[in-house]
Amino acid sequence: GAGVSQSPRYKVAKRGQDVALRCDPISGHVSLFWYQQALGQGPEFLTYFQNEAQLDKSGLPSDRFFAERPEGSVSTLKIQRTQQEDSAVYLCASSLGGGGNTIYFGEGSWLTVV
Amino acid sequence: DQQVKQNSPSLSVQEGRISILNCDYTNSMFDYFLWYKKYPAEGPTFLISISSIKDKNEDGRFTVFLNKSAKHLSLHIVPSQPGDSAVYFCAASRYSGGYQKVTFGTGTKLQVIP
């Protein structure tokens, strides 16, 4: 597609529920990033994929967070047993290559845990 | 440890005047710098970037200045327009672990008053 596509745009989850957030990057983009943005803050790095390989997951806040990109295109960020502090916007971004400097964001998935 | 800092959370400017948004960084390994613009309920949109080997990059009404010795960059918007009202994020990247890792500041909310 023309841009990075994310779904769902909005998700309300009950505490303890599992959620899955989907990202469809720009076609041909090798690199895919997930960021978490809390209210009034900048995007915080979660994890990075180069094709299907997850090269960096140092930003994932706990083992309840899991990301995958099995075929090197679409990626899913899964949050198990959601907690209120997980409420944030989850941003997916992609770039052309691992050495590419400009990353392009999707519109984000807004997660509210109640 | 906030490696990219935007110390002004907000800025108001009259339409037609210059807007100057500032950003400081602490990690001398950063070699590429970017500015993103974000409207409410949308993902960040790439605006302009600069390599560490340059001190200025211009694109239309937008100019980014880099002062490496001071670890400081700024975004100038001339003339400012009401449509420029948005949150602006400064970002810095460095090659780490096989890819360009991008770190964001906390953002500056710009309001351009008609």
Short mmCIF file of N, CA, C and O in Angstrom, two decimals, chain A residues 9 33 35 37 41-43 45 48 50 56 58 91 98-103 105-107 110, chain B residues 2 32 34 36 38 41-44 46 49 89 93 95 97-102 104-106:
data_model
loop_
_atom_site.label_atom_id
_atom_site.label_comp_id
_atom_site.label_asym_id
_atom_site.label_seq_id
_atom_site.Cartn_x
_atom_site.Cartn_y
_atom_site.Cartn_z
N ARG A 9 -7.69 0.81 14.78
CA ARG A 9 -7.32 2.18 15.14
C ARG A 9 -7.58 2.43 16.62
O ARG A 9 -6.81 3.13 17.28
N PHE A 33 9.41 -1.08 12.73
CA PHE A 33 9.58 -0.68 14.12
C PHE A 33 8.21 -0.61 14.81
O PHE A 33 7.22 -0.23 14.19
N TYR A 35 6.68 1.38 18.21
CA TYR A 35 6.90 2.37 19.25
C TYR A 35 5.64 2.46 20.12
O TYR A 35 4.53 2.21 19.66
N GLN A 37 3.60 5.26 22.52
CA GLN A 37 3.55 6.68 22.87
C GLN A 37 2.49 6.93 23.92
O GLN A 37 1.29 6.76 23.67
N GLN A 41 3.96 12.40 25.71
CA GLN A 41 5.34 11.94 25.56
C GLN A 41 5.67 11.70 24.09
O GLN A 41 4.79 11.65 23.24
N GLY A 42 6.96 11.53 23.83
CA GLY A 42 7.37 11.15 22.49
C GLY A 42 7.29 9.65 22.31
O GLY A 42 7.13 8.90 23.28
N PRO A 43 7.37 9.17 21.08
CA PRO A 43 7.37 7.72 20.84
C PRO A 43 8.58 7.05 21.51
O PRO A 43 9.70 7.54 21.40
N PHE A 45 10.77 3.55 21.79
CA PHE A 45 11.09 2.34 21.03
C PHE A 45 10.69 1.08 21.78
O PHE A 45 10.94 0.94 22.98
N TYR A 48 12.39 -3.89 16.91
CA TYR A 48 12.77 -3.68 15.52
C TYR A 48 12.91 -5.01 14.78
O TYR A 48 13.48 -5.96 15.31
N GLN A 50 14.14 -6.66 10.97
CA GLN A 50 14.71 -6.53 9.64
C GLN A 50 14.26 -7.76 8.87
O GLN A 50 14.68 -8.88 9.16
N ASP A 56 16.08 -6.47 17.54
CA ASP A 56 16.17 -5.72 18.78
C ASP A 56 14.80 -5.73 19.45
O ASP A 56 13.83 -5.27 18.84
N SER A 58 14.76 -4.80 22.85
CA SER A 58 15.18 -4.26 24.13
C SER A 58 14.17 -3.30 24.74
O SER A 58 14.21 -3.05 25.94
N LEU A 91 2.53 2.75 17.86
CA LEU A 91 2.86 3.22 16.52
C LEU A 91 3.77 2.22 15.82
O LEU A 91 4.75 1.76 16.38
N GLY A 98 17.85 -1.44 6.47
CA GLY A 98 18.41 -1.33 7.80
C GLY A 98 19.24 -0.10 7.97
O GLY A 98 19.33 0.46 9.06
N GLY A 99 19.87 0.34 6.88
CA GLY A 99 20.65 1.56 6.94
C GLY A 99 19.86 2.78 6.59
O GLY A 99 20.38 3.90 6.61
N GLY A 100 18.60 2.60 6.28
CA GLY A 100 17.75 3.73 5.93
C GLY A 100 17.49 4.61 7.12
O GLY A 100 17.27 4.13 8.22
N ASN A 101 17.51 5.90 6.90
CA ASN A 101 17.42 6.80 8.03
C ASN A 101 16.02 7.33 8.30
O ASN A 101 15.72 7.68 9.43
N THR A 102 15.19 7.42 7.30
CA THR A 102 13.88 8.00 7.50
C THR A 102 12.85 6.91 7.71
O THR A 102 12.72 6.00 6.90
N ILE A 103 12.15 6.97 8.83
CA ILE A 103 11.11 6.00 9.10
C ILE A 103 9.75 6.66 8.93
O ILE A 103 9.58 7.84 9.23
N PHE A 105 5.64 6.50 9.65
CA PHE A 105 4.72 5.97 10.65
C PHE A 105 3.33 5.70 10.10
O PHE A 105 2.87 6.38 9.17
N GLY A 106 2.67 4.75 10.71
CA GLY A 106 1.24 4.59 10.54
C GLY A 106 0.50 5.53 11.46
O GLY A 106 1.11 6.32 12.19
N GLU A 107 -0.83 5.45 11.44
CA GLU A 107 -1.65 6.36 12.24
C GLU A 107 -1.76 5.91 13.69
O GLU A 107 -2.22 6.68 14.53
N TRP A 110 -4.78 3.03 19.12
CA TRP A 110 -5.00 3.62 20.43
C TRP A 110 -5.59 2.55 21.34
O TRP A 110 -6.72 2.13 21.16
N GLN B 2 17.11 10.65 29.16
CA GLN B 2 16.52 11.25 27.98
C GLN B 2 17.64 11.73 27.07
O GLN B 2 18.26 12.76 27.34
N TYR B 32 22.37 11.22 12.45
CA TYR B 32 21.30 11.66 11.56
C TYR B 32 20.17 12.18 12.43
O TYR B 32 19.86 11.58 13.46
N LEU B 34 16.18 14.11 12.58
CA LEU B 34 14.94 14.26 11.84
C LEU B 34 13.94 15.08 12.66
O LEU B 34 14.00 15.11 13.89
N TYR B 36 9.68 15.46 12.94
CA TYR B 36 8.39 14.92 12.57
C TYR B 36 7.32 15.87 13.09
O TYR B 36 7.48 16.51 14.12
N LYS B 38 3.15 16.11 14.04
CA LYS B 38 2.03 15.24 14.40
C LYS B 38 0.78 16.05 14.67
O LYS B 38 0.77 16.90 15.56
N ALA B 41 -4.64 12.63 16.72
CA ALA B 41 -5.24 11.39 16.24
C ALA B 41 -4.60 10.89 14.94
O ALA B 41 -5.19 10.08 14.23
N GLU B 42 -3.40 11.38 14.63
CA GLU B 42 -2.68 10.86 13.47
C GLU B 42 -1.28 10.43 13.90
O GLU B 42 -0.80 10.82 14.97
N GLY B 43 -0.62 9.63 13.07
CA GLY B 43 0.75 9.27 13.35
C GLY B 43 1.69 10.40 12.96
O GLY B 43 1.33 11.29 12.21
N PRO B 44 2.91 10.38 13.49
CA PRO B 44 3.89 11.40 13.12
C PRO B 44 4.21 11.33 11.62
O PRO B 44 4.31 10.25 11.05
N PHE B 46 6.94 12.54 8.65
CA PHE B 46 8.29 13.04 8.43
C PHE B 46 8.26 14.42 7.79
O PHE B 46 7.50 14.67 6.85
N SER B 49 15.08 16.37 7.45
CA SER B 49 16.17 15.70 8.16
C SER B 49 17.50 16.36 7.81
O SER B 49 17.59 17.18 6.89
N PHE B 89 8.15 16.71 16.79
CA PHE B 89 9.09 15.83 17.48
C PHE B 89 10.45 15.90 16.80
O PHE B 89 10.56 15.76 15.58
N SER B 93 19.19 9.57 15.22
CA SER B 93 19.44 8.15 14.98
C SER B 93 20.93 7.85 14.94
O SER B 93 21.76 8.72 14.65
N TYR B 95 23.69 4.22 14.15
CA TYR B 95 23.77 2.84 13.71
C TYR B 95 24.13 1.97 14.92
O TYR B 95 25.17 2.18 15.55
N GLY B 97 23.58 -2.20 16.46
CA GLY B 97 23.00 -3.53 16.35
C GLY B 97 22.50 -3.89 14.97
O GLY B 97 21.57 -4.65 14.81
N GLY B 98 23.10 -3.30 13.93
CA GLY B 98 22.74 -3.67 12.56
C GLY B 98 21.68 -2.81 11.92
O GLY B 98 21.19 -3.14 10.84
N TYR B 99 21.29 -1.72 12.58
CA TYR B 99 20.29 -0.86 11.97
C TYR B 99 20.38 0.54 12.57
O TYR B 99 21.07 0.77 13.55
N GLN B 100 19.68 1.49 11.91
CA GLN B 100 19.61 2.86 12.41
C GLN B 100 18.52 2.94 13.48
O GLN B 100 17.34 2.84 13.19
N LYS B 101 18.94 3.13 14.71
CA LYS B 101 18.00 3.20 15.82
C LYS B 101 17.62 4.65 16.05
O LYS B 101 18.49 5.50 16.22
N VAL B 102 16.33 4.93 16.05
CA VAL B 102 15.84 6.31 16.14
C VAL B 102 15.26 6.58 17.53
O VAL B 102 14.43 5.82 18.02
N PHE B 104 13.41 9.54 20.00
CA PHE B 104 12.58 10.74 19.87
C PHE B 104 12.62 11.60 21.13
O PHE B 104 12.79 11.10 22.25
N GLY B 105 12.43 12.90 20.93
CA GLY B 105 12.19 13.81 22.03
C GLY B 105 10.73 13.76 22.45
O GLY B 105 9.93 13.01 21.88
N THR B 106 10.38 14.59 23.44
CA THR B 106 9.03 14.57 23.99
C THR B 106 8.06 15.48 23.26
O THR B 106 6.88 15.45 23.54
#
